[in-house]
mmCIF file of C-alpha atoms and ligand atoms in Angstrom:
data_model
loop_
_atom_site.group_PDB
_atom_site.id
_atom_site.type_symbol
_atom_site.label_atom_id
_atom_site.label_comp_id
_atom_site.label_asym_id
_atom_site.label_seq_id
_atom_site.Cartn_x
_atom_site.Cartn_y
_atom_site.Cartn_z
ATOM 1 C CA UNK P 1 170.596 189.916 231.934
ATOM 2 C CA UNK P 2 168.781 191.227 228.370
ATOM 3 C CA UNK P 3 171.584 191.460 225.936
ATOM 4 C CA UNK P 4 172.539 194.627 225.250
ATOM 5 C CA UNK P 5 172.132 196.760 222.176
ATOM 6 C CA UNK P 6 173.838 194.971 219.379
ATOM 7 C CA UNK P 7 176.828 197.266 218.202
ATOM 8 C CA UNK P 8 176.196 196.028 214.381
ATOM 9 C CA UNK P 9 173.005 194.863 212.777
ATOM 10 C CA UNK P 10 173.421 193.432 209.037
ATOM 11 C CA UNK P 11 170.060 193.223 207.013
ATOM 12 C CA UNK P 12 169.233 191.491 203.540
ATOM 13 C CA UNK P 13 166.450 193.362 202.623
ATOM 14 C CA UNK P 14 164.158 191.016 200.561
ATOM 15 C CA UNK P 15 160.745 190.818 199.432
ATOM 16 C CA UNK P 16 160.118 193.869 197.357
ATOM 17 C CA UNK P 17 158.966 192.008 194.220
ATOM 18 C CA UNK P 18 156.628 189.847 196.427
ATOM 19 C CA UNK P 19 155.028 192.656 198.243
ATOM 20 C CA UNK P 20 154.863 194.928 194.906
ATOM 21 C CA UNK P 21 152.786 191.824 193.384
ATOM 22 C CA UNK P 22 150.432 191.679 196.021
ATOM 23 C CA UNK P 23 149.282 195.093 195.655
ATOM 24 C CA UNK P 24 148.942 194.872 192.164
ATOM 25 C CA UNK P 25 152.037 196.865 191.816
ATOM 26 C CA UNK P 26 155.505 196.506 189.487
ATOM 27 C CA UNK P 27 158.080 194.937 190.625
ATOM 28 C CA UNK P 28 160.201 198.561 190.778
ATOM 29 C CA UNK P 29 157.172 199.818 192.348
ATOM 30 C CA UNK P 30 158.661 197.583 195.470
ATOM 31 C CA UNK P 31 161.820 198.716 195.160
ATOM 32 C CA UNK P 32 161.073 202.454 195.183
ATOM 33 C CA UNK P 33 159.112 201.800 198.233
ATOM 34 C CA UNK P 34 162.166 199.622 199.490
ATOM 35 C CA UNK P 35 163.832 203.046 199.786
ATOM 36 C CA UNK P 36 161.586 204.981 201.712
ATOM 37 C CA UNK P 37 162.228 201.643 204.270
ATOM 38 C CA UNK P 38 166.048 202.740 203.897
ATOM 39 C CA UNK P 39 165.924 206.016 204.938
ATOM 40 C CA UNK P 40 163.659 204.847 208.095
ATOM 41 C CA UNK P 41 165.823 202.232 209.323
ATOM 42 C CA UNK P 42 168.964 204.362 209.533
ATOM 43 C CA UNK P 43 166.844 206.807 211.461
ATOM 44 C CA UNK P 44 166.277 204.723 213.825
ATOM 45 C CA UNK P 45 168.951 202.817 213.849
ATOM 46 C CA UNK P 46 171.003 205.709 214.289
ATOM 47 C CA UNK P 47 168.436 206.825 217.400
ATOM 48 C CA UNK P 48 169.153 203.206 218.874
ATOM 49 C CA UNK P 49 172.277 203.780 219.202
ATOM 50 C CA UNK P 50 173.437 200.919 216.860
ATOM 51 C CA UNK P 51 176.910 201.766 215.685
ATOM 52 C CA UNK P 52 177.242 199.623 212.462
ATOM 53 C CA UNK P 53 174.182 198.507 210.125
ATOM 54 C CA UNK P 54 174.858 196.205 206.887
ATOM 55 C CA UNK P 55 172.299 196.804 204.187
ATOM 56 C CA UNK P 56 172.374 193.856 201.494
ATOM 57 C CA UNK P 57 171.095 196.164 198.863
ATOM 58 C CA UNK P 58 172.619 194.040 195.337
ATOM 59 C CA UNK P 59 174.380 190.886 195.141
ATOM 60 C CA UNK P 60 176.484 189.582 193.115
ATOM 61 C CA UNK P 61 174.007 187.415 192.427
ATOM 62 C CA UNK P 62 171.044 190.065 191.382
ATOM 63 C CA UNK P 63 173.029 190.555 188.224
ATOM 64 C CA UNK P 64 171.497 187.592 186.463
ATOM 65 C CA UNK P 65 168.352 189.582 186.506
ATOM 66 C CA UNK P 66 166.514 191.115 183.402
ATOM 67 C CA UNK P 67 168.385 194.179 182.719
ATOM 68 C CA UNK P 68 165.547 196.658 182.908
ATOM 69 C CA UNK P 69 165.050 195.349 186.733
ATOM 70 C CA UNK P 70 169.326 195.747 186.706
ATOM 71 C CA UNK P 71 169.238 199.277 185.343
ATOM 72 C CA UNK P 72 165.851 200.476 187.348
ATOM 73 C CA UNK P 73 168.070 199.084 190.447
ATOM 74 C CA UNK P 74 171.128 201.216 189.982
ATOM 75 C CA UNK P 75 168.797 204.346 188.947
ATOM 76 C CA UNK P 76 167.853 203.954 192.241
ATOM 77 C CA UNK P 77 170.731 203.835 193.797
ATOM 78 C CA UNK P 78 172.045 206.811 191.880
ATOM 79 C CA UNK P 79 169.257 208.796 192.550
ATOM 80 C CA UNK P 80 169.035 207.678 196.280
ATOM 81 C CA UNK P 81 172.702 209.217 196.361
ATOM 82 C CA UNK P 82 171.992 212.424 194.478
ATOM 83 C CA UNK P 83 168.754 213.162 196.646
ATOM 84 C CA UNK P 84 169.604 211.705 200.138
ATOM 85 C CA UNK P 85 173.363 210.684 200.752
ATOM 86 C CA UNK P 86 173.996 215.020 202.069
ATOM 87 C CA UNK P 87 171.354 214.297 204.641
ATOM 88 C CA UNK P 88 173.238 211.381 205.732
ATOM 89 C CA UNK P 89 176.411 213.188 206.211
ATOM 90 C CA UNK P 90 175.268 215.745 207.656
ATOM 91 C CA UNK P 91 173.730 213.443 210.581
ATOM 92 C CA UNK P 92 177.064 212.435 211.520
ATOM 93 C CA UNK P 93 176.979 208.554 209.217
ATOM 94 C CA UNK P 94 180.245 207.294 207.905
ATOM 95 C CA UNK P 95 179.202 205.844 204.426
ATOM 96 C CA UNK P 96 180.755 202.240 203.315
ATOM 97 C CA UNK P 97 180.197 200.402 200.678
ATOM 98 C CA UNK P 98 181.446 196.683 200.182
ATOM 99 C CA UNK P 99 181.714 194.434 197.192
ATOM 100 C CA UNK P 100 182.741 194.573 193.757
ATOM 101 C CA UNK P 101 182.454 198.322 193.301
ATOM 102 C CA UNK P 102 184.461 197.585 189.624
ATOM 103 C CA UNK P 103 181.325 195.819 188.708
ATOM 104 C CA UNK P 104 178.959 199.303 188.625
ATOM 105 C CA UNK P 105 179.141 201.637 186.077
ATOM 106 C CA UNK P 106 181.872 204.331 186.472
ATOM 107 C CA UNK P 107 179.311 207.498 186.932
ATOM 108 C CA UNK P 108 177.929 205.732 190.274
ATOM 109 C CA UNK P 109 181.328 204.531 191.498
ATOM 110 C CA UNK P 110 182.259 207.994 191.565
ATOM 111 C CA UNK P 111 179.156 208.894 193.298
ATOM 112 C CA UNK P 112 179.792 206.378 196.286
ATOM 113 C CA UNK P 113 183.451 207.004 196.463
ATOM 114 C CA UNK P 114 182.251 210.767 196.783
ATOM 115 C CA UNK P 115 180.274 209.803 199.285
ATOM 116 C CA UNK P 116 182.739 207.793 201.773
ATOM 117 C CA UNK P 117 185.688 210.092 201.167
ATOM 118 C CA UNK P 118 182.867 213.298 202.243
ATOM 119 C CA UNK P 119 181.916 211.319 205.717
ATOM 120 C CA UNK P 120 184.748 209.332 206.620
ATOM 121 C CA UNK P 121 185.510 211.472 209.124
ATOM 122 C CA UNK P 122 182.163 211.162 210.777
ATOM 123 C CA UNK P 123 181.906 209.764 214.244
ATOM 124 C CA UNK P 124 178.525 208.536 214.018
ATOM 125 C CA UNK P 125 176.465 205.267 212.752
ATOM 126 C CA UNK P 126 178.835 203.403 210.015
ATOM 127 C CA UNK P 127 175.966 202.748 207.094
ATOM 128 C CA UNK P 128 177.257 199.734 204.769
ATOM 129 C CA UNK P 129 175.641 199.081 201.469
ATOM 130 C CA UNK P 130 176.400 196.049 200.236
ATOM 131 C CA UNK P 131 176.778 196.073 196.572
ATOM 132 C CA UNK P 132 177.567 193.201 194.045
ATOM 133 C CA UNK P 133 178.898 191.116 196.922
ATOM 134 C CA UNK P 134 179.364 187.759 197.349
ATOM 135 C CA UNK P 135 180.598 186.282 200.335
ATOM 136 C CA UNK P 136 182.428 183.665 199.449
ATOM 137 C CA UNK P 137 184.184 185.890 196.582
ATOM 138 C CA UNK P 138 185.255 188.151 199.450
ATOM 139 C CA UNK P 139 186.967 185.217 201.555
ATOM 140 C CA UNK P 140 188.445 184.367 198.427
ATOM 141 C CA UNK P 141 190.127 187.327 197.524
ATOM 142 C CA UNK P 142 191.104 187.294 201.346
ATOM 143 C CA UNK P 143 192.858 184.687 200.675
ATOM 144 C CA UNK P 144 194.510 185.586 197.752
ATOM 145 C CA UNK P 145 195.844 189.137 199.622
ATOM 146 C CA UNK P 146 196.878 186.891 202.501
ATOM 147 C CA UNK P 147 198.737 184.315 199.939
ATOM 148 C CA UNK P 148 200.631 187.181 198.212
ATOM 149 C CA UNK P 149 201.539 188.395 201.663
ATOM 150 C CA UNK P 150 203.197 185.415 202.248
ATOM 151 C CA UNK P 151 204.803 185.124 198.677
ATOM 152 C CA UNK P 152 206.574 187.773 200.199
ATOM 153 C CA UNK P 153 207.437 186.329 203.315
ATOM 154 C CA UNK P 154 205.525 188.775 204.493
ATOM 155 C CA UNK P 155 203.595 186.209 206.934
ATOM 156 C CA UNK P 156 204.128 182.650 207.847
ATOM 157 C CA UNK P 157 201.497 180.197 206.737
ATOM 158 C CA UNK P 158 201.508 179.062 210.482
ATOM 159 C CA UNK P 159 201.156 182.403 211.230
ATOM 160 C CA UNK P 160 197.605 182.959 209.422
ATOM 161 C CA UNK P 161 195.007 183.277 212.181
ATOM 162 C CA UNK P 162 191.329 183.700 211.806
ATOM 163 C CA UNK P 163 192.038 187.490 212.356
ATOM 164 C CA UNK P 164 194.116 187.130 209.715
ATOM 165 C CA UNK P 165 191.147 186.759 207.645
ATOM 166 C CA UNK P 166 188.990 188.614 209.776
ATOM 167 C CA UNK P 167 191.405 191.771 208.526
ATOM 168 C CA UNK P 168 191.732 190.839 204.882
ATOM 169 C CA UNK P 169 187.790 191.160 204.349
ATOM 170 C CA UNK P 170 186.022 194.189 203.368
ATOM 171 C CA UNK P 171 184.868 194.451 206.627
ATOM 172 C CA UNK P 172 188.270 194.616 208.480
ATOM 173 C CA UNK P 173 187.221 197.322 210.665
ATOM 174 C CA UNK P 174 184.142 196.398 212.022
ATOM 175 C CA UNK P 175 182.954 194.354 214.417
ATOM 176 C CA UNK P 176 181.208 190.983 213.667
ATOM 177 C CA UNK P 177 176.803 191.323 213.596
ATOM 178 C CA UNK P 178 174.933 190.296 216.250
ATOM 179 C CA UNK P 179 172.276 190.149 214.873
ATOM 180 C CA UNK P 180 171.165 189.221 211.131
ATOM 181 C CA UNK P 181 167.418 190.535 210.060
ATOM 182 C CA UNK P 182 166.219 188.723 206.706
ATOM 183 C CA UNK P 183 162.599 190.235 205.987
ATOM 184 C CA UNK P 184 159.779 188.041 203.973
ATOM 185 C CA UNK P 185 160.450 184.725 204.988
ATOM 186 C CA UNK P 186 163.507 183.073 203.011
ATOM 187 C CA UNK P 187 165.508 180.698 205.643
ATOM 188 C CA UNK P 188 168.540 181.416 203.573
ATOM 189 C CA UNK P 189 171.682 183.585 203.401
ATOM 190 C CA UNK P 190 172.168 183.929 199.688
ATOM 191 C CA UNK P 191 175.519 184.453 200.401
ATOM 192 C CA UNK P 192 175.606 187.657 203.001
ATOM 193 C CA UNK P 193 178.669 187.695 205.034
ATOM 194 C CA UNK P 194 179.300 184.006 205.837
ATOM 195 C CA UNK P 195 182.412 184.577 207.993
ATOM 196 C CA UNK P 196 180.872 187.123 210.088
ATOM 197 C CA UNK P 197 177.573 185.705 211.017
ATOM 198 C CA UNK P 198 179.396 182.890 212.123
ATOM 199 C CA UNK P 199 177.910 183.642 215.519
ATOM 200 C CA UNK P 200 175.185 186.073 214.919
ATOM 201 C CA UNK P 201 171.660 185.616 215.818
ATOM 202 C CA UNK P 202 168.835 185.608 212.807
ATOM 203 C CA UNK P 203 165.742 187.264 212.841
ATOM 204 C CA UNK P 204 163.704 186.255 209.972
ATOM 205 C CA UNK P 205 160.103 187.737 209.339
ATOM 206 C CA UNK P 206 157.624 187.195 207.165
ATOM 207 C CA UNK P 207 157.395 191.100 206.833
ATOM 208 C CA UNK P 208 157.812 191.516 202.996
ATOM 209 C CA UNK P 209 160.963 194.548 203.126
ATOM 210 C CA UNK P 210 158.731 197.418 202.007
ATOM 211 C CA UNK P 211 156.507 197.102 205.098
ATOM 212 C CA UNK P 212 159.509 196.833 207.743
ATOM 213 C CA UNK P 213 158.887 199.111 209.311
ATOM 214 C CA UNK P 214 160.699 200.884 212.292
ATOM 215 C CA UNK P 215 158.536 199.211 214.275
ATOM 216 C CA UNK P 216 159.296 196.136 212.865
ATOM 217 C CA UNK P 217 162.672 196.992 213.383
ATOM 218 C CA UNK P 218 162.379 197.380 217.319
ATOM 219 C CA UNK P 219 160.147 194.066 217.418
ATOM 220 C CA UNK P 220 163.696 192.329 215.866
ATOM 221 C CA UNK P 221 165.669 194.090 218.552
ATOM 222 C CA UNK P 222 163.613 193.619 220.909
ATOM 223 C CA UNK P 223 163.602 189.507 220.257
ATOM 224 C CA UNK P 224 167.404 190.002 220.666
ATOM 225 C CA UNK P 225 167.042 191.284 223.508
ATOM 226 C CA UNK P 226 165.969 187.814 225.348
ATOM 227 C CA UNK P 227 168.095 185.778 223.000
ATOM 228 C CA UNK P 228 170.375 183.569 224.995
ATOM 229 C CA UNK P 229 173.342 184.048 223.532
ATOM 230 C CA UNK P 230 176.275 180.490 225.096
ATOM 231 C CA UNK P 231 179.027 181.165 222.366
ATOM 232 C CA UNK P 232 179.190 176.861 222.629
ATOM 233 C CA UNK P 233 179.364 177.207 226.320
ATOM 234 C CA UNK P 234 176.553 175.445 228.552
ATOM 235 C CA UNK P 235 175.270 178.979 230.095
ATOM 236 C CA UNK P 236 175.340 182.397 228.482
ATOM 237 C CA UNK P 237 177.483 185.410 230.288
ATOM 238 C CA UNK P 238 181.131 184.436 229.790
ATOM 239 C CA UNK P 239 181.898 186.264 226.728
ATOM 240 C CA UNK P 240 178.350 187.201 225.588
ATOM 241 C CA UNK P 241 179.678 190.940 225.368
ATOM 242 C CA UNK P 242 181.329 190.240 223.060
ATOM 243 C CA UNK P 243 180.634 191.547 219.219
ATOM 244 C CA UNK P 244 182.280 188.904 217.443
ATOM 245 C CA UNK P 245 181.597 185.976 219.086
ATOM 246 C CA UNK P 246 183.549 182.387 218.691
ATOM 247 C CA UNK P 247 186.801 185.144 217.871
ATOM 248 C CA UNK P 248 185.772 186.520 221.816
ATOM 249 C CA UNK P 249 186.526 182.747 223.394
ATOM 250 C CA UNK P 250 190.239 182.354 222.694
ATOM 251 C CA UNK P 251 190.871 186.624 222.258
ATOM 252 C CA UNK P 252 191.222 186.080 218.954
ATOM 253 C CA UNK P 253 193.944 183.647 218.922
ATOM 254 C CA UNK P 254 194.293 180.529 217.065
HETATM 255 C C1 IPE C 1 164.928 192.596 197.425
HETATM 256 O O1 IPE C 1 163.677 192.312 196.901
HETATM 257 C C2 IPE C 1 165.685 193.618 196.609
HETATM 258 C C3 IPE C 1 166.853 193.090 195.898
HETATM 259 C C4 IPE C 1 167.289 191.874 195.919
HETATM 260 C C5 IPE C 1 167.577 194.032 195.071
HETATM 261 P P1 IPE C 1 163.496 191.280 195.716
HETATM 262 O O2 IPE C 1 163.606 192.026 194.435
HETATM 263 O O3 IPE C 1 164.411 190.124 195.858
HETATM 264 O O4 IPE C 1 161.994 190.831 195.925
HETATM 265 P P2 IPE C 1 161.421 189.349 195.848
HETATM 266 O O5 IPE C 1 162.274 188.503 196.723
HETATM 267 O O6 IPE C 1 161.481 188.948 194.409
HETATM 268 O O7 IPE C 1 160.035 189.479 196.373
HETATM 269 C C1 IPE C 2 169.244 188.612 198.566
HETATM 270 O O1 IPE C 2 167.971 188.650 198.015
HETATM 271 C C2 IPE C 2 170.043 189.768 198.035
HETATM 272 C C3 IPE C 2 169.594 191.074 198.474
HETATM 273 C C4 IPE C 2 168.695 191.334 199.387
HETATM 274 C C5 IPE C 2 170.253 192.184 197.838
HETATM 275 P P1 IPE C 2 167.615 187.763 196.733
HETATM 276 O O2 IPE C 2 166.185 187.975 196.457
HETATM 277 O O3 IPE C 2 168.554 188.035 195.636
HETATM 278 O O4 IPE C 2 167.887 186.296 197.301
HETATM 279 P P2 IPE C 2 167.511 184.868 196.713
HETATM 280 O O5 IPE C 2 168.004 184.814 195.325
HETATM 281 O O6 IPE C 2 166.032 184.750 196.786
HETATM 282 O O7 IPE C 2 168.189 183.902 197.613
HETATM 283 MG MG1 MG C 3 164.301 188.293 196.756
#
């Protein structure tokens, strides 16, 4: 049996520099093109049917970059709000945003907060930017909320599960991704969701971000598609429905 449609698809969208240089183009050049690539890939994700897709749109990471690329970056962004976020809505998307939001500048924290608290009644596909995140400073402040918890008595340090964490991350209310796209080439996960992918399948292309395409998009689901998906077991089916994978085994408990 072809797995099914995955309910979330997470996606760090690299390669716009590279594909800007090969056309002779700037840098931001890539990045504005980047967008239009945005815009197409919730369209069809939301036609797909997909219920949750992770964009990896500015790590934590990014900010050690020259600060014109920095400030051209969250221009973008701001304008990418002003100009298309009402469309969004309006199609039904819950907006989410995860990662350091203190980090941005006030102006375009209000602007996304706008934004979630507008559509978070929405019913439709849950669109996640992720924005000066780090993974590993996420489980971290997990587990600083879960050690104040228990300061309190709150919980029992026996008591901590992995849904525990699971529920102390930003992405508490989602399910785990399927499937992980990186576009043009990197084998790496610069530090995108560590805990949640700890089952998820990877789709890497050499596709540079600005020419993935929605058909590019259907070749990764497609690919899923026939992935065989065991979960450590020695044949797939027995708890290959599932969304979030090694949690599905033992129903989440530890
Ligand atoms: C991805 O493209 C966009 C962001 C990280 C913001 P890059 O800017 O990383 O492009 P390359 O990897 O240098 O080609
Ligand atoms: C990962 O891309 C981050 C985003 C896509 C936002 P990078 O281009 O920053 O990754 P590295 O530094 O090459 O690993
Ligand atoms: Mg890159």
């Amino acid at each position: 049996m072809p797995n099914a449609i995955p309910q979330h698809v997470a996606i760090i969208m690299d390669g716009n520099g590279r594909w800007a240089k090969k056309q002779g183009l700037l840098r931001v050049q890539g990045h504005e093109v980047g967008v239009q690539r945005v815009e197409e890939i919730i369209k069809a994700a939301q036609e797909k049917g997909i219920r949750f897709l992770t964009l990896y749109a500015f790590s934590k990471e990014n900010w050690r970059r020259p600060k014109e690329e920095v400030e051209f970056l969250m221009g973008l962004l701001s304008s990418y709000l002003d100009k298309k976020i009402e469309v969004l809505i309006k199609n039904n998307c819950i907006f989410n945003v995860i990662g350091e939001m203190g980090d941005l500048a006030p102006t375009l924290q209000k602007k996304l907060k706008q934004a979630m608290e507008t559509s978070k009644h929405n019913t439709g596909l849950v669109v996640t930017f992720a924005l000066s995140y780090s993974s590993r400073r996420e489980i971290l402040r997990a587990c600083q909320k879960i050690a104040e918890q228990a300061v309190r008595g709150a919980i029992q340090p026996s008591g901590i599960t992995e849904e525990t964490l699971s529920r102390n991350l930003y992405t508490a209310d989602m399910p785990d991704p399927e499937l992980l796209i990186r576009t043009s080439g990197e084998m790496r996960i610069s530090n995108f969701l560590l805990w949640q992918i700890s089952y998820a399948e990877l789709y890497i292309t050499q596709k540079f971000w600005p020419e993935f395409t929605r058909d590019e998009f259907e070749k990764a689901l497609e690919d899923y598609k026939g992935r065989e998906r065991r979960f450590g077991d020695t044949c797939p089916g027995r708890g290959s429905n599932e969304s979030s994978g090694a949690r599905a085994v033992n129903g989440g408990k530890t």
